PDB file of C-alpha atoms in Angstrom:
ATOM      1  CA  MET A  63      -9.978  12.373  11.664  1.00 47.00           C
ATOM      2  CA  PRO A  64      -8.618  15.812  10.629  1.00 49.00           C
ATOM      3  CA  SER A  65      -9.864  17.175   7.298  1.00 46.00           C
ATOM      4  CA  SER A  66      -6.313  17.127   5.930  1.00 48.00           C
ATOM      5  CA  GLN A  67      -6.280  13.358   6.338  1.00 48.00           C
ATOM      6  CA  HIS A  68      -9.873  12.965   5.141  1.00 54.00           C
ATOM      7  CA  HIS A  69      -8.957  14.545   1.797  1.00 63.00           C
ATOM      8  CA  HIS A  70      -6.497  11.777   0.936  1.00 75.00           C
ATOM      9  CA  VAL A  71      -8.591   8.781   2.064  1.00 84.00           C
ATOM     10  CA  PRO A  72     -11.072   8.001  -0.734  1.00 74.00           C
ATOM     11  CA  TRP A  73     -13.344   5.723   1.296  1.00 68.00           C
ATOM     12  CA  MET A  74     -14.139   8.654   3.589  1.00 69.00           C
ATOM     13  CA  VAL A  75     -15.297  10.674   0.603  1.00 69.00           C
ATOM     14  CA  CYS A  76     -17.213   7.743  -0.901  1.00 63.00           C
ATOM     15  CA  ARG A  77     -19.222   7.173   2.257  1.00 66.00           C
ATOM     16  CA  LEU A  78     -20.800  10.610   1.791  1.00 65.00           C
ATOM     17  CA  ASP A  79     -22.528   9.381  -1.381  1.00 65.00           C
ATOM     18  CA  ARG A  80     -25.226   6.721  -1.091  1.00 67.00           C
ATOM     19  CA  ARG A  81     -24.240   4.931  -4.294  1.00 70.00           C
ATOM     20  CA  ALA A  82     -20.494   5.137  -3.772  1.00 60.00           C
ATOM     21  CA  SER A  83     -20.780   4.002  -0.151  1.00 64.00           C
ATOM     22  CA  ILE A  84     -21.473   0.406  -1.214  1.00 68.00           C
ATOM     23  CA  GLY A  85     -17.868   0.066  -2.438  1.00 72.00           C
ATOM     24  CA  VAL A  86     -16.240  -0.911   0.863  1.00 80.00           C
ATOM     25  CA  PRO A  87     -18.883  -3.511   1.828  1.00 77.00           C
ATOM     26  CA  LEU A  88     -18.558  -4.947  -1.672  1.00 84.00           C
ATOM     27  CA  LEU A  89     -14.789  -5.334  -1.279  1.00 86.00           C
ATOM     28  CA  THR A  90     -15.063  -7.044   2.093  1.00 88.00           C
ATOM     29  CA  ASN A  91     -17.938  -9.263   0.968  1.00 88.00           C
ATOM     30  CA  THR A  92     -15.959 -10.310  -2.101  1.00 91.00           C
ATOM     31  CA  ILE A  93     -13.032 -11.603  -0.051  1.00 92.00           C
ATOM     32  CA  ASN A  94     -15.368 -13.181   2.510  1.00 90.00           C
ATOM     33  CA  GLU A  95     -17.236 -15.130  -0.147  1.00 90.00           C
ATOM     34  CA  TYR A  96     -14.506 -15.858  -2.682  1.00 88.00           C
ATOM     35  CA  GLU A  97     -11.190 -15.909  -0.799  1.00 87.00           C
ATOM     36  CA  ASP A  98     -10.660 -19.629  -1.435  1.00 88.00           C
ATOM     37  CA  THR A  99     -11.653 -19.304  -5.083  1.00 90.00           C
ATOM     38  CA  LEU A 100      -9.324 -16.361  -5.630  1.00 89.00           C
ATOM     39  CA  GLY A 101      -6.516 -18.194  -3.873  1.00 86.00           C
ATOM     40  CA  GLU A 102      -6.851 -21.119  -6.264  1.00 88.00           C
ATOM     41  CA  SER A 103      -7.255 -18.950  -9.367  1.00 91.00           C
ATOM     42  CA  ASN A 104      -4.708 -17.173 -11.520  1.00 94.00           C
ATOM     43  CA  PRO A 105      -2.797 -14.796  -9.196  1.00 93.00           C
ATOM     44  CA  ASN A 106      -3.654 -11.855 -11.434  1.00 94.00           C
ATOM     45  CA  CYS A 107      -7.225 -12.118 -10.097  1.00 94.00           C
ATOM     46  CA  ILE A 108      -6.425 -11.485  -6.433  1.00 95.00           C
ATOM     47  CA  VAL A 109      -4.023  -8.721  -7.473  1.00 96.00           C
ATOM     48  CA  ILE A 110      -6.973  -6.819  -8.953  1.00 95.00           C
ATOM     49  CA  TRP A 111      -8.740  -7.037  -5.582  1.00 95.00           C
ATOM     50  CA  HIS A 112      -5.649  -5.646  -3.851  1.00 97.00           C
ATOM     51  CA  CYS A 113      -5.566  -2.850  -6.425  1.00 96.00           C
ATOM     52  CA  VAL A 114      -9.124  -1.729  -5.720  1.00 94.00           C
ATOM     53  CA  CYS A 115      -8.498  -1.905  -1.977  1.00 95.00           C
ATOM     54  CA  MET A 116      -5.515   0.420  -2.337  1.00 96.00           C
ATOM     55  CA  LEU A 117      -7.564   2.805  -4.445  1.00 93.00           C
ATOM     56  CA  VAL A 118     -10.021   3.334  -1.589  1.00 93.00           C
ATOM     57  CA  CYS A 119      -7.145   3.852   0.866  1.00 93.00           C
ATOM     58  CA  VAL A 120      -5.152   6.510  -0.973  1.00 95.00           C
ATOM     59  CA  ASP A 121      -5.877   9.198  -3.552  1.00 94.00           C
ATOM     60  CA  GLY A 122      -4.259   7.969  -6.763  1.00 93.00           C
ATOM     61  CA  ASN A 123      -4.031  11.510  -8.109  1.00 94.00           C
ATOM     62  CA  VAL A 124      -1.918  12.580  -5.140  1.00 95.00           C
ATOM     63  CA  LEU A 125       0.370   9.585  -5.689  1.00 96.00           C
ATOM     64  CA  ALA A 126       0.716  10.524  -9.358  1.00 96.00           C
ATOM     65  CA  ARG A 127       1.609  14.117  -8.505  1.00 96.00           C
ATOM     66  CA  ALA A 128       4.059  12.902  -5.875  1.00 97.00           C
ATOM     67  CA  ALA A 129       5.640  10.769  -8.594  1.00 97.00           C
ATOM     68  CA  GLY A 130       6.218  13.890 -10.695  1.00 96.00           C
ATOM     69  CA  ARG A 131       3.402  13.728 -13.228  1.00 95.00           C
ATOM     70  CA  GLU A 132       2.691  17.482 -13.018  1.00 96.00           C
ATOM     71  CA  GLY A 133       6.216  18.762 -12.516  1.00 96.00           C
ATOM     72  CA  PRO A 134       8.569  19.367  -9.588  1.00 95.00           C
ATOM     73  CA  ASN A 135       6.503  21.978  -7.747  1.00 96.00           C
ATOM     74  CA  ALA A 136       3.370  19.828  -7.690  1.00 97.00           C
ATOM     75  CA  MET A 137       5.547  16.820  -6.838  1.00 96.00           C
ATOM     76  CA  ASN A 138       7.019  18.428  -3.735  1.00 95.00           C
ATOM     77  CA  LYS A 139       3.630  19.735  -2.612  1.00 96.00           C
ATOM     78  CA  ALA A 140       2.015  16.299  -2.997  1.00 95.00           C
ATOM     79  CA  ARG A 141       4.781  14.634  -1.009  1.00 95.00           C
ATOM     80  CA  GLN A 142       4.158  17.095   1.800  1.00 94.00           C
ATOM     81  CA  GLU A 143       0.422  16.411   1.628  1.00 93.00           C
ATOM     82  CA  LEU A 144       1.052  12.696   2.094  1.00 95.00           C
ATOM     83  CA  ILE A 145       2.543  13.318   5.546  1.00 94.00           C
ATOM     84  CA  SER A 146      -0.927  13.554   7.091  1.00 93.00           C
ATOM     85  CA  TRP A 147      -2.066  10.493   5.095  1.00 95.00           C
ATOM     86  CA  THR A 148       0.630   8.332   6.716  1.00 94.00           C
ATOM     87  CA  GLU A 149      -1.035   8.928  10.086  1.00 92.00           C
ATOM     88  CA  THR A 150      -4.208   7.111   9.022  1.00 93.00           C
ATOM     89  CA  ASP A 151      -5.275   3.492   9.384  1.00 94.00           C
ATOM     90  CA  ALA A 152      -6.036   3.573   5.660  1.00 94.00           C
ATOM     91  CA  SER A 153      -2.394   4.262   4.815  1.00 96.00           C
ATOM     92  CA  ARG A 154      -1.211   1.272   6.818  1.00 96.00           C
ATOM     93  CA  ARG A 155      -3.824  -1.000   5.286  1.00 96.00           C
ATOM     94  CA  ALA A 156      -2.685   0.201   1.852  1.00 97.00           C
ATOM     95  CA  CYS A 157       0.874  -0.784   2.782  1.00 98.00           C
ATOM     96  CA  ILE A 158      -0.262  -4.332   3.552  1.00 98.00           C
ATOM     97  CA  HIS A 159      -2.069  -4.615   0.211  1.00 98.00           C
ATOM     98  CA  ALA A 160       1.021  -3.261  -1.550  1.00 98.00           C
ATOM     99  CA  ALA A 161       3.350  -5.717   0.174  1.00 98.00           C
ATOM    100  CA  GLN A 162       1.019  -8.642  -0.489  1.00 98.00           C
ATOM    101  CA  THR A 163       0.933  -7.671  -4.170  1.00 98.00           C
ATOM    102  CA  PHE A 164       4.732  -7.796  -4.210  1.00 98.00           C
ATOM    103  CA  ARG A 165       4.643 -11.237  -2.631  1.00 97.00           C
ATOM    104  CA  ILE A 166       2.050 -12.614  -5.055  1.00 96.00           C
ATOM    105  CA  LEU A 167       3.832 -11.430  -8.183  1.00 95.00           C
ATOM    106  CA  SER A 168       7.219 -12.487  -6.822  1.00 94.00           C
ATOM    107  CA  HIS A 169       5.926 -16.052  -6.697  1.00 93.00           C
ATOM    108  CA  ARG A 170       4.018 -16.070  -9.978  1.00 90.00           C
ATOM    109  CA  LYS A 171       4.695 -18.818 -12.489  1.00 89.00           C
ATOM    110  CA  PRO A 172       5.471 -18.132 -16.162  1.00 85.00           C
ATOM    111  CA  ALA A 173       2.291 -19.993 -17.081  1.00 88.00           C
ATOM    112  CA  ASP A 174       0.255 -17.467 -15.073  1.00 89.00           C
ATOM    113  CA  GLY A 175       1.104 -14.724 -17.532  1.00 85.00           C
ATOM    114  CA  THR A 176       1.313 -11.060 -16.619  1.00 82.00           C
ATOM    115  CA  ALA A 177      -1.844  -9.007 -16.855  1.00 87.00           C
ATOM    116  CA  PHE A 178      -1.618  -5.313 -17.670  1.00 87.00           C
ATOM    117  CA  GLN A 179      -3.532  -4.464 -14.497  1.00 91.00           C
ATOM    118  CA  SER A 180      -1.087  -6.486 -12.394  1.00 93.00           C
ATOM    119  CA  VAL A 181       1.831  -4.447 -13.709  1.00 93.00           C
ATOM    120  CA  ARG A 182       0.003  -1.215 -12.939  1.00 94.00           C
ATOM    121  CA  THR A 183      -0.878  -2.505  -9.473  1.00 96.00           C
ATOM    122  CA  LEU A 184       2.742  -3.410  -8.779  1.00 96.00           C
ATOM    123  CA  PHE A 185       3.742   0.104  -9.843  1.00 97.00           C
ATOM    124  CA  MET A 186       1.106   1.645  -7.565  1.00 98.00           C
ATOM    125  CA  SER A 187       2.261  -0.614  -4.726  1.00 98.00           C
ATOM    126  CA  ALA A 188       5.771   0.789  -5.101  1.00 98.00           C
ATOM    127  CA  LEU A 189       4.406   4.326  -4.827  1.00 98.00           C
ATOM    128  CA  VAL A 190       2.297   3.461  -1.771  1.00 98.00           C
ATOM    129  CA  LEU A 191       5.184   1.955   0.180  1.00 98.00           C
ATOM    130  CA  GLY A 192       7.862   4.306  -1.134  1.00 98.00           C
ATOM    131  CA  PHE A 193       5.958   7.498  -0.380  1.00 98.00           C
ATOM    132  CA  TYR A 194       4.707   6.112   2.938  1.00 98.00           C
ATOM    133  CA  LEU A 195       8.323   5.673   4.039  1.00 97.00           C
ATOM    134  CA  LEU A 196       9.349   9.030   2.591  1.00 97.00           C
ATOM    135  CA  ALA A 197       6.516  10.995   4.195  1.00 95.00           C
ATOM    136  CA  LYS A 198       6.242   9.117   7.492  1.00 92.00           C
ATOM    137  CA  GLU A 199       7.402  10.980  10.548  1.00 75.00           C
ATOM    138  CA  SER A 200      10.496   9.319  11.981  1.00 63.00           C
ATOM    139  CA  SER A 201       8.943   8.696  15.380  1.00 46.00           C
ATOM    140  CA  PRO A 202       6.838   5.514  15.207  1.00 50.00           C
ATOM    141  CA  ILE A 203       3.459   5.222  16.897  1.00 49.00           C
ATOM    142  CA  TYR A 204       4.008   1.547  17.505  1.00 49.00           C
ATOM    143  CA  SER A 205       3.242   0.751  21.124  1.00 47.00           C
ATOM    144  CA  PRO A 206       5.848  -1.115  23.195  1.00 42.00           C
ATOM    145  CA  VAL A 207       3.133  -3.325  24.666  1.00 46.00           C
ATOM    146  CA  HIS A 208       3.046  -5.309  21.450  1.00 49.00           C
ATOM    147  CA  GLU A 209       5.229  -8.250  20.536  1.00 52.00           C
ATOM    148  CA  ASN A 210       8.936  -7.770  19.904  1.00 56.00           C
ATOM    149  CA  VAL A 211       8.774  -9.527  16.539  1.00 69.00           C
ATOM    150  CA  ALA A 212       7.612  -7.031  13.921  1.00 83.00           C
ATOM    151  CA  PHE A 213       4.760  -7.909  11.580  1.00 93.00           C
ATOM    152  CA  ASP A 214       6.083  -8.926   8.150  1.00 96.00           C
ATOM    153  CA  LEU A 215       3.778  -7.297   5.610  1.00 97.00           C
ATOM    154  CA  SER A 216       4.656  -9.593   2.722  1.00 96.00           C
ATOM    155  CA  ASN A 217       5.857 -12.844   4.271  1.00 93.00           C
ATOM    156  CA  THR A 218       2.605 -13.472   6.151  1.00 92.00           C
ATOM    157  CA  ASP A 219      -0.649 -15.157   5.182  1.00 93.00           C
ATOM    158  CA  VAL A 220      -3.030 -12.316   5.957  1.00 95.00           C
ATOM    159  CA  ASP A 221      -6.480 -13.256   7.240  1.00 94.00           C
ATOM    160  CA  TRP A 222      -8.565 -10.723   5.339  1.00 94.00           C
ATOM    161  CA  LYS A 223     -11.807 -12.055   6.791  1.00 92.00           C
ATOM    162  CA  THR A 224     -10.602 -11.131  10.270  1.00 92.00           C
ATOM    163  CA  ILE A 225      -9.359  -7.744   9.084  1.00 93.00           C
ATOM    164  CA  GLY A 226     -12.760  -7.003   7.572  1.00 91.00           C
ATOM    165  CA  GLU A 227     -13.248  -3.240   7.248  1.00 89.00           C
ATOM    166  CA  GLU A 228     -10.231  -2.268   9.369  1.00 90.00           C
ATOM    167  CA  GLY A 229      -8.632   0.708   7.642  1.00 86.00           C
ATOM    168  CA  PHE A 230     -11.820   1.155   5.612  1.00 85.00           C
ATOM    169  CA  SER A 231     -13.822   2.629   8.482  1.00 80.00           C
ATOM    170  CA  GLU A 232     -13.449   4.316  11.847  1.00 76.00           C
ATOM    171  CA  LEU A 233     -13.825   1.233  14.022  1.00 67.00           C
ATOM    172  CA  PRO A 234     -12.767   1.176  17.700  1.00 66.00           C
ATOM    173  CA  LYS A 235      -9.132   0.202  18.280  1.00 66.00           C
ATOM    174  CA  PHE A 236      -8.297  -2.640  20.644  1.00 63.00           C
ATOM    175  CA  PRO A 237      -4.595  -3.007  21.563  1.00 62.00           C
ATOM    176  CA  SER A 238      -5.244  -6.586  22.684  1.00 58.00           C
ATOM    177  CA  SER A 239      -6.224  -7.768  19.204  1.00 70.00           C
ATOM    178  CA  GLU A 240      -4.638 -11.142  18.493  1.00 80.00           C
ATOM    179  CA  ASN A 241      -4.254 -10.387  14.786  1.00 90.00           C
ATOM    180  CA  ALA A 242      -0.873  -8.832  13.926  1.00 92.00           C
ATOM    181  CA  ALA A 243      -2.198  -7.241  10.731  1.00 94.00           C
ATOM    182  CA  VAL A 244      -5.031  -5.546  12.612  1.00 93.00           C
ATOM    183  CA  ARG A 245      -2.580  -4.213  15.202  1.00 92.00           C
ATOM    184  CA  PHE A 246      -0.381  -2.853  12.416  1.00 94.00           C
ATOM    185  CA  ILE A 247      -3.348  -1.098  10.799  1.00 94.00           C
ATOM    186  CA  HIS A 248      -4.340   0.443  14.131  1.00 92.00           C
ATOM    187  CA  PHE A 249      -1.016   1.310  15.687  1.00 90.00           C
ATOM    188  CA  GLY A 250       1.619   1.165  12.960  1.00 92.00           C
ATOM    189  CA  GLY A 251       5.100  -0.247  13.268  1.00 92.00           C
ATOM    190  CA  PRO A 252       8.149  -0.753  11.083  1.00 93.00           C
ATOM    191  CA  ILE A 253       7.752  -1.696   7.445  1.00 96.00           C
ATOM    192  CA  VAL A 254       9.089  -5.243   7.172  1.00 96.00           C
ATOM    193  CA  MET A 255       8.989  -7.212   3.924  1.00 96.00           C
ATOM    194  CA  ASP A 256      10.365 -10.725   3.666  1.00 93.00           C
ATOM    195  CA  GLY A 257      12.528 -10.127   6.715  1.00 93.00           C
ATOM    196  CA  LYS A 258      13.923  -6.807   5.456  1.00 94.00           C
ATOM    197  CA  LYS A 259      13.221  -3.823   7.685  1.00 95.00           C
ATOM    198  CA  TYR A 260      12.661  -0.395   6.153  1.00 96.00           C
ATOM    199  CA  GLN A 261      12.895   2.788   8.211  1.00 93.00           C
ATOM    200  CA  SER A 262      11.208   6.115   7.557  1.00 94.00           C
ATOM    201  CA  GLY A 263      13.105   8.495   5.312  1.00 95.00           C
ATOM    202  CA  ALA A 264      14.495   8.925   1.833  1.00 96.00           C
ATOM    203  CA  GLN A 265      17.174   6.240   1.986  1.00 96.00           C
ATOM    204  CA  HIS A 266      14.794   3.380   2.674  1.00 96.00           C
ATOM    205  CA  ALA A 267      12.076   4.821   0.446  1.00 97.00           C
ATOM    206  CA  LYS A 268      14.550   4.645  -2.444  1.00 97.00           C
ATOM    207  CA  ARG A 269      15.575   1.158  -1.427  1.00 97.00           C
ATOM    208  CA  ILE A 270      12.045  -0.223  -1.473  1.00 98.00           C
ATOM    209  CA  ILE A 271      11.284   1.462  -4.797  1.00 98.00           C
ATOM    210  CA  LEU A 272      14.322  -0.277  -6.293  1.00 97.00           C
ATOM    211  CA  GLU A 273      12.991  -3.613  -5.016  1.00 97.00           C
ATOM    212  CA  PHE A 274       9.756  -3.036  -6.914  1.00 97.00           C
ATOM    213  CA  ALA A 275      11.557  -1.765 -10.014  1.00 96.00           C
ATOM    214  CA  SER A 276      13.650  -4.934 -10.072  1.00 94.00           C
ATOM    215  CA  LEU A 277      10.526  -7.098  -9.852  1.00 94.00           C
ATOM    216  CA  LEU A 278       8.855  -5.066 -12.591  1.00 93.00           C
ATOM    217  CA  ASP A 279      11.883  -5.731 -14.784  1.00 90.00           C
ATOM    218  CA  GLU A 280      11.261  -9.443 -14.246  1.00 86.00           C
ATOM    219  CA  VAL A 281       7.495  -9.634 -14.695  1.00 84.00           C
ATOM    220  CA  GLY A 282       7.068  -6.949 -17.359  1.00 70.00           C
ATOM    221  CA  SER A 283       7.550  -7.432 -21.064  1.00 69.00           C
ATOM    222  CA  HIS A 284       7.999  -5.089 -24.020  1.00 67.00           C
ATOM    223  CA  TRP A 285       6.242  -1.780 -23.281  1.00 66.00           C
ATOM    224  CA  MET A 286       5.484  -2.876 -19.697  1.00 74.00           C
ATOM    225  CA  THR A 287       9.115  -2.166 -18.843  1.00 80.00           C
ATOM    226  CA  ASP A 288       8.214   1.535 -18.994  1.00 89.00           C
ATOM    227  CA  TYR A 289       6.810   1.176 -15.470  1.00 93.00           C
ATOM    228  CA  ALA A 290      10.156  -0.052 -14.160  1.00 94.00           C
ATOM    229  CA  GLN A 291      11.917   2.853 -15.850  1.00 94.00           C
ATOM    230  CA  LEU A 292       9.460   5.253 -14.231  1.00 95.00           C
ATOM    231  CA  LEU A 293      10.350   3.851 -10.820  1.00 97.00           C
ATOM    232  CA  TYR A 294      14.055   4.315 -11.501  1.00 96.00           C
ATOM    233  CA  THR A 295      13.320   7.928 -12.433  1.00 97.00           C
ATOM    234  CA  ILE A 296      11.203   8.469  -9.299  1.00 97.00           C
ATOM    235  CA  HIS A 297      14.008   6.931  -7.252  1.00 97.00           C
ATOM    236  CA  ASP A 298      16.366   9.630  -8.531  1.00 96.00           C
ATOM    237  CA  THR A 299      13.968  12.427  -7.489  1.00 96.00           C
ATOM    238  CA  ILE A 300      13.842  11.364  -3.850  1.00 95.00           C
ATOM    239  CA  GLU A 301      16.019  13.446  -1.582  1.00 86.00           C
ATOM    240  CA  ASP A 302      16.380  13.544   2.174  1.00 72.00           C
ATOM    241  CA  LYS A 303      15.288  17.012   3.209  1.00 64.00           C
ATOM    242  CA  GLY A 304      16.520  16.459   6.733  1.00 51.00           C
ATOM    243  CA  ARG A 305      12.963  16.702   7.954  1.00 45.00           C
TER     244      ARG A 305
END
């Protein structure tokens, strides 16, 4: 993997440190051992797991700069830096976690409540998918040998045990894998959520960010609505550069 991609994939940095390198095995072991328990628990619990998984797939500081935290110059530079990130397996795994977070919180019940971390995770999920679409080169790497029906990132029960460390490590890629999520992580494809297809570029990046902002308006309360307003602001900063 080129160093430019390495810089924006946290798990690749963590593996260089003996103590930090236990993070990925811990994440995969957690879902292997407690997937059923998490599935039966308050949905805010599994959302936290998705959050940590995204944090080892993408540099949160780069996302924040791309969102405009440090001004327009840093914002534009960060968005350019994310182009190389979109070419990684980690970026595509992050997209699945982001879409699954959207699905989980879309189906939450009022009695479940809304945890602060869930709101932050939903916000981060919007940045992951929005900037992935914005930065992704228009030509897909999706191979025509795969099925005609695109993998739906949110409207699918993902088998995380089968996925294992895919996107968290440099494992061999097998085009014949029977798992659609694994094939997406390896080879990419269109971003499809609940039957809606999103193409690369500013127009669809803005569209998906609005979807998340709308959900944040629903699940957030009081000061939590600030996250939705931030997404509306980010939406207005996205322009098609004709790249």
